[in-house]
Structure formats: structure tokens, C-alpha cells
Amino acid sequence: MLIVTFEALLAGFGLFFYYVAFDYHMNESINYRMVFYIFDILTLAELVMVFLVVPVFTAGAISMERERQTLDVLISTGVSPFKLIVEKLLSTVALVAIMGYASLPILAIVYSVGGVGIDQIIGVVLLMIAAAILFGSIGIFFSTICNTTMVAIVSTYVTMILIFLTTLIVGNINAIAESFRNRYGIAGTLFSIMTYAPKGAGAYLLLLNPIYIVVKFFGGDTAKEMFKEIRDAGGMFSNIEEHWVLISGSLLMLISFILLVISAKKIRK
Amino acid sequence: MLTVENLNYSYGSHKVLKDLCMHVEKGQLYGLVGRNGAGKTTTMKILSGIIDADSGRVTLNGVDFPRRTHLRDIFVGHSEYKKIGYMPDNFGVYNNLSALEYLDFYAEEYGLTGKKKEKRIAEILEMMNISELSEKLVSGMSRGMKQKLGLARTMINDPDLLILDEPSSGVEPEGQVSLRDMLIGLCSEGKTIIISSHVLSELTRLCTNVGMLEGGRLTFEGSVAEVLEKSRLNNLVRVAFVDGFEDGMKIIHDSPLVSKISFDNNEIYFEFKGERKEEAELLKRLISAGTTVSFFGREGGSLESLFKSVI
């Protein structure tokens, strides 16, 4: 039911923007820029869906077993806690993979008019799976340490939003401080201190922000703008910017793995 | 088979188990008794590997059970725990599964696969007499059926040791009889069972050995016969005289093993520190003195009276 609803929504988005792009008079010109936007919007829609759905499934993975009083029996079977945790995560990741696979025909709307390669189409599905692993790991972590499912779900969402916002703000503190000073003429000590942070240093924090991977994946003007400071810092930061998806993706997967190990350790309270 | 040495466990600042030592031999049906909060469930959870003791040692068939928070155990698990089948007091079930699917799931968790798994599930359903329930959803089962299914799940891996926390709790009388017969049958096949129950009379009928948990330790551990004898010795001796009451009273009063004497009509009640041999000697002295005794003896021992004397 979830997959059907998801695909129906996605198809609705896709067909709407397809209609707008191609205009209903088939003999008129095609707005190719709009076609590319369709791909970006559909990908974003899928990632938002993953963001909304995955925590609900994973944040209840362990806490619901505890609430249902089935966890003790599971543990007593001698199964390794890590295997138990990973099985819980994989069941949700599999669902996301199916959703991604089922969305391929819809993404193919854009592929059919060119401009988006098959590697990008596959990249979307991989991005969804990686996002599911990251969000799922956070969900499972809170599911293990929280006493109730509701608290685990809320904690997961709050943590993810905090990660997005905190890394975004602190990682771009230079630019934000400059903007405030230029716009409002604020010359307080705090802002002065902020602008003394080494250029590009925010990259270290931004590597932890999944949004930047998505933006890098899309490329385009938005990506150029968002990565400008890092690129301009030169040296090592240029290398980081060039291999952003690989470095940030690896870092986030490592964090996911660490969270899963901690969850496995904490599963027996 | 199972040896527990100096097990300690605390919930926060409250120490539940204090240097608990316990020994269960192969083939025993061992009853663990104690009042609420004595540590029975905690002990069973430690033995099943659900929680780690703060300190102490547990060995099964000579093999040490490691702490399950070791990194190796987190990734690999520990096969020793697969030799134990555990059924908690209140256990949840997956209501959307049928009995067959439920057993299939746990069989997979224990590592059974393919034809071996199917064969074992069929055997277990037959053994537990619940074959007709195989397609029935767990949500539609009575408490007694769920207990049987839980026991079936506990047995799925053919464990050496079964740990059952209040298995007859909430089960109707007919189900309790069936469960009792099943447990006795399992013991006769060489399984070792540790069971806890609040129904002490049931444990007396069912168990071969008993351990009484109080204050975080076993205050008593032994065979049921030893328990009953120990309990019997705590009971008052009653002597009923047909005649020679006065002489009998004097003999009883003069015995150094007697204390707290009371009497009613021609009957004398007293505490007696001696055992069966000393009881026989006292009776012999009473008869030699010319008294006619219509009754001499103690009330039979019971787990309840021993339990009451301990708490």
C-alpha cells in the first residue's frame, strides 16, 4: 500500500510537470529546462519520502519489540545483536530499494527526452538507499536507547533536522557572518571572530550534511554557489570538493556503521 | 551440567543477587522458588544470556558463558546460548503470524534451514500436540495455546537446558496438567529444566530438585525429598495419649531436644530438634514408661511451610 501510494504521488508530480514542460499543444516548443527540473524535483520528492518514511519504520524496530515483550526471546536465541540490528535495517532499506526501483519508469520520463543519463537514474536509486541506511541507522540507534517508540521516532526526526541545520549554519558561518555584516552593518566582536575562521574549514562540517551530497549530485548553478567558498579555499579543499560525493558518502556510511555497532551493544538493557 | 558461582546483579543501587551459587545436574527438573522480587526472573535472564551479571561465573557443561557485551559476541553471537531454550513469564508473540510461521521464524533465528527446519517444526508440533493449530493465527489463540506454542518455540532447537519462568501462569487447569505431563516427559528424555512458579504445591509434585531464593542467595538447595524432610523437621511433634499423660509429659519435658511445649486435652505439642532417629528414641522411652500412645508424629513437610519459615 505504501509503495502504491508513493508511486502514485510521484507519478502525479511527474505527469504534472511533464504537462507543464511539454505544454498541451504537442506541436509547440519543448521547455527542456523544465524537463531537467522534473528530474530534480522527482529526485527530491523521493528523498523527502525516504526522510519521512524510514525513521517511522526503524525507530520502532527495537522499541516495539521491547514493548511487545518479544525482544528478550529474540536475544535468548543467541543471534548476534549486530545481525539482529542489521536485519531490522535491511528490511527497511529493502522497502526503499523497491520504492526506488518502482520509480524508475517515472524517472524515465526525463530519460526519454534526453539530458539525463542512465547513470544519473541509477544514481537516484543509490542515493535513496544510502539515505535509507543513514536515516535508518539513526532511527535504530534511538529505537535501542529510548524506552518507547514514540520518543524514538521524535528523537530521530529532531536529530536529523538538527544535523541538517547545525552543519549547514556552522559550516557556512563565514558566509553568514559576512552577509550579516554587509547587510546590516553589524560589526560586533562575535561576527568579527566568525570571519576569522579559515576559509573552507566549514567543509569538514558540511561533509556531515547529506543535503550537500544531493546538491553535488544534481550539480548546476545551485551546486556551484553552495560549494563556492570551499572551491575558492583551494588546496586540499578543492580536492575534497571534487570528490565530495565519495568522501561525504563514505563518512556518513561510517557514522551509520558506528551507530549500528553502538545499537548492537546497547540492545540488551 | 549448570553451575553458577557467586553471581551478583544490581538494578541501580538495589542489589538483587548476592553471590548466588547454584548447581543443576543433567536431567533434573529444578524448581526455583522465592517471593516476588527475590531475583528468580533476574537469575533466569542471566542464565539465558539476556542480561549480563555484574560479576560471577556461569558454566554449562563445563563451558564458561561469556559476557555478551564483548565485541566478538556483538558481531558473531555465541553458540552456547543456542543450547538453552528460554520462555519468559510474560512473552509477546507476533499476532499476525500463524503458529507455523511463528515457529519457522524462530527456527531460522536458531540457524535451522531447509528440510531440517521443516522436519523439526513438524516434530515439535506433534510433540506439543498442536499440529491442528499450525495454520491458526497466534492472535486467535487462548493463553493456554500460546503457552504451548511458546514451549514449542523453546524446544525448536532441541536445547539441553530449558528455562521456564512461570510456564503455567494463566493456564487453565486442564492445560496445567498437560503441561506438567509434558515437562515430566521431557525430563525423562534427558532434558534439564529450570522452572519457577508461585504454586509451590505444583513444584513439589513436579520437580526433582528445588532451590529457595531469598535475599539474593539460595537459602536452601536440594532434592524435593530433602526439602520435605527439612520442612517436616520444622513442624511440631504431636503426641496423643490414651493414658499415662502425666508420665509422658514428664519424659517429654526432660528431653533436651524439646522446647515450647503446649497441650490440649490428652495431646502434647512441642518443638523437637531431633530427627527421625531421635523421634523413635523418644517414642521408645514413652512406651517403656508404660504410657499408651495413640499418635506420635509430625505434620508432613511441604514447600509452603519451608517457604514460610525462611521468609
Coordinates of C-alpha atoms in Angstrom, one line a residue, chain B residues 40-209:
Chain B
K40 CA 14.1 -15.5 40.2
T41 CA 13.5 -13.8 36.9
T42 CA 16.8 -11.9 37.1
T43 CA 18.6 -15.2 37.6
M44 CA 16.8 -16.8 34.6
K45 CA 17.6 -13.8 32.4
I46 CA 21.2 -14.1 33.3
L47 CA 21.3 -17.8 32.5
S48 CA 19.5 -17.2 29.2
G49 CA 22.0 -14.5 28.2
I50 CA 19.5 -11.7 28.1
I51 CA 21.4 -9.7 30.7
D52 CA 24.9 -9.9 32.0
A53 CA 25.6 -10.4 35.6
D54 CA 27.7 -7.7 37.3
S55 CA 30.1 -10.4 38.4
G56 CA 30.2 -14.2 38.8
R57 CA 30.5 -17.2 36.6
V58 CA 28.1 -19.4 34.8
T59 CA 29.2 -22.7 33.2
L60 CA 27.1 -25.0 31.1
N61 CA 28.6 -28.5 30.5
G62 CA 31.9 -27.1 31.7
V63 CA 32.0 -24.3 29.2
D64 CA 32.1 -20.7 30.6
F65 CA 29.4 -18.4 29.4
P66 CA 31.0 -15.2 28.3
R67 CA 29.7 -11.7 28.8
R68 CA 27.5 -10.8 25.9
T69 CA 28.8 -7.3 25.7
H70 CA 32.1 -8.5 24.3
L71 CA 32.7 -7.1 20.9
R72 CA 33.1 -10.6 19.4
D73 CA 29.7 -11.6 20.8
I74 CA 28.1 -8.5 19.4
F75 CA 29.2 -9.4 15.9
V76 CA 29.2 -13.2 16.0
G77 CA 26.9 -14.2 18.8
H78 CA 27.6 -17.1 21.0
S79 CA 26.6 -20.6 20.1
E80 CA 26.5 -21.8 23.7
Y81 CA 23.3 -19.8 24.2
K82 CA 21.7 -21.8 21.4
K83 CA 21.8 -24.8 23.8
I84 CA 19.3 -23.0 26.1
G85 CA 15.6 -22.6 25.5
Y86 CA 14.0 -19.7 27.4
M87 CA 10.4 -18.9 28.0
P88 CA 9.8 -15.7 30.0
D89 CA 6.9 -15.2 32.3
N90 CA 5.1 -12.7 30.0
F91 CA 6.2 -13.1 26.5
G92 CA 4.8 -11.4 23.5
V93 CA 4.0 -13.1 20.2
Y94 CA 3.7 -11.9 16.7
N95 CA 0.0 -11.8 16.3
N96 CA -0.1 -11.6 12.5
L97 CA 1.8 -14.9 12.1
S98 CA 0.3 -18.4 12.2
A99 CA 1.7 -20.9 14.6
L100 CA 3.7 -22.5 11.7
E101 CA 5.1 -19.1 10.6
Y102 CA 6.0 -18.3 14.2
L103 CA 8.0 -21.5 14.7
D104 CA 9.5 -21.1 11.2
F105 CA 10.8 -17.6 12.2
Y106 CA 12.4 -18.8 15.4
A107 CA 13.8 -21.9 13.7
E108 CA 15.6 -19.5 11.3
E109 CA 16.9 -17.4 14.1
Y110 CA 18.4 -20.5 15.7
G111 CA 20.0 -21.3 12.4
L112 CA 17.8 -24.2 11.2
T113 CA 17.2 -24.2 7.4
G114 CA 15.7 -26.2 4.7
K115 CA 14.4 -29.7 5.2
K116 CA 15.9 -30.0 8.6
K117 CA 13.9 -27.0 9.7
E118 CA 10.7 -28.3 8.3
K119 CA 11.2 -31.7 9.9
R120 CA 11.9 -30.2 13.3
I121 CA 8.9 -27.9 13.1
A122 CA 6.6 -30.9 12.3
E123 CA 8.2 -32.9 15.1
I124 CA 7.6 -30.1 17.6
L125 CA 4.0 -29.5 16.6
E126 CA 3.4 -33.2 17.0
M127 CA 5.2 -33.4 20.4
M128 CA 3.3 -30.4 21.8
N129 CA 0.0 -31.7 20.4
I130 CA -0.7 -28.5 18.5
S131 CA -0.5 -29.8 14.9
E132 CA -4.0 -28.7 14.3
L133 CA -3.1 -25.2 15.2
S134 CA -0.4 -24.8 12.6
E135 CA -2.4 -22.6 10.3
K136 CA -4.2 -20.7 13.1
L137 CA -3.2 -17.1 13.7
V138 CA -1.5 -16.5 17.0
S139 CA -3.8 -13.6 17.7
G140 CA -6.7 -16.1 17.8
M141 CA -5.2 -18.4 20.4
S142 CA -6.1 -18.8 24.1
R143 CA -3.5 -18.2 26.8
G144 CA -3.0 -21.9 27.2
M145 CA -2.4 -22.4 23.5
K146 CA 0.1 -19.6 23.4
Q147 CA 1.9 -21.1 26.3
K148 CA 2.1 -24.4 24.4
L149 CA 3.3 -22.5 21.3
G150 CA 5.9 -20.7 23.5
L151 CA 7.1 -24.0 24.8
A152 CA 7.2 -25.4 21.3
R153 CA 9.3 -22.4 20.3
T154 CA 11.6 -23.0 23.3
M155 CA 12.2 -26.6 22.1
I156 CA 12.7 -25.8 18.4
N157 CA 16.4 -26.0 18.6
D158 CA 16.4 -29.2 20.8
P159 CA 18.2 -27.4 23.6
D160 CA 20.0 -29.2 26.5
L161 CA 18.6 -26.8 29.1
L162 CA 15.1 -25.3 29.3
I163 CA 14.5 -22.2 31.5
L164 CA 10.8 -21.6 32.0
D165 CA 9.6 -18.6 34.0
E166 CA 6.1 -19.4 35.4
P167 CA 5.1 -21.6 32.5
S168 CA 1.7 -22.4 33.9
S169 CA 0.8 -18.8 34.8
G170 CA -2.7 -18.0 33.4
V171 CA -3.2 -21.5 32.0
E172 CA -6.5 -23.3 32.7
P173 CA -6.3 -26.4 34.9
E174 CA -6.5 -28.9 32.1
G175 CA -3.7 -27.1 30.4
Q176 CA -1.6 -27.2 33.5
V177 CA -2.0 -31.0 33.8
S178 CA -1.0 -31.3 30.1
L179 CA 2.0 -29.0 30.6
R180 CA 3.1 -30.9 33.7
D181 CA 3.0 -34.2 31.8
M182 CA 4.9 -32.7 29.0
L183 CA 7.7 -31.4 31.3
I184 CA 8.0 -34.7 33.1
G185 CA 8.2 -36.4 29.7
L186 CA 10.9 -34.0 28.6
C187 CA 12.9 -34.7 31.7
S188 CA 12.7 -38.4 31.2
E189 CA 14.2 -37.9 27.8
G190 CA 17.2 -36.3 29.4
K191 CA 16.4 -32.6 29.2
T192 CA 17.3 -30.4 32.1
I193 CA 14.6 -27.9 33.1
I194 CA 14.7 -25.0 35.4
I195 CA 11.2 -23.7 36.3
S196 CA 9.8 -21.1 38.6
S197 CA 6.3 -20.9 39.9
H198 CA 4.3 -19.3 42.6
V199 CA 2.3 -22.5 43.0
L200 CA 4.5 -24.3 45.5
S201 CA 2.4 -27.4 45.7
E202 CA 2.8 -27.8 41.9
L203 CA 6.5 -27.6 42.2
T204 CA 6.5 -30.2 44.9
R205 CA 4.6 -32.6 42.6
L206 CA 6.6 -31.7 39.5
C207 CA 10.2 -31.1 40.5
T208 CA 13.1 -33.4 41.4
N209 CA 15.1 -30.6 43.0

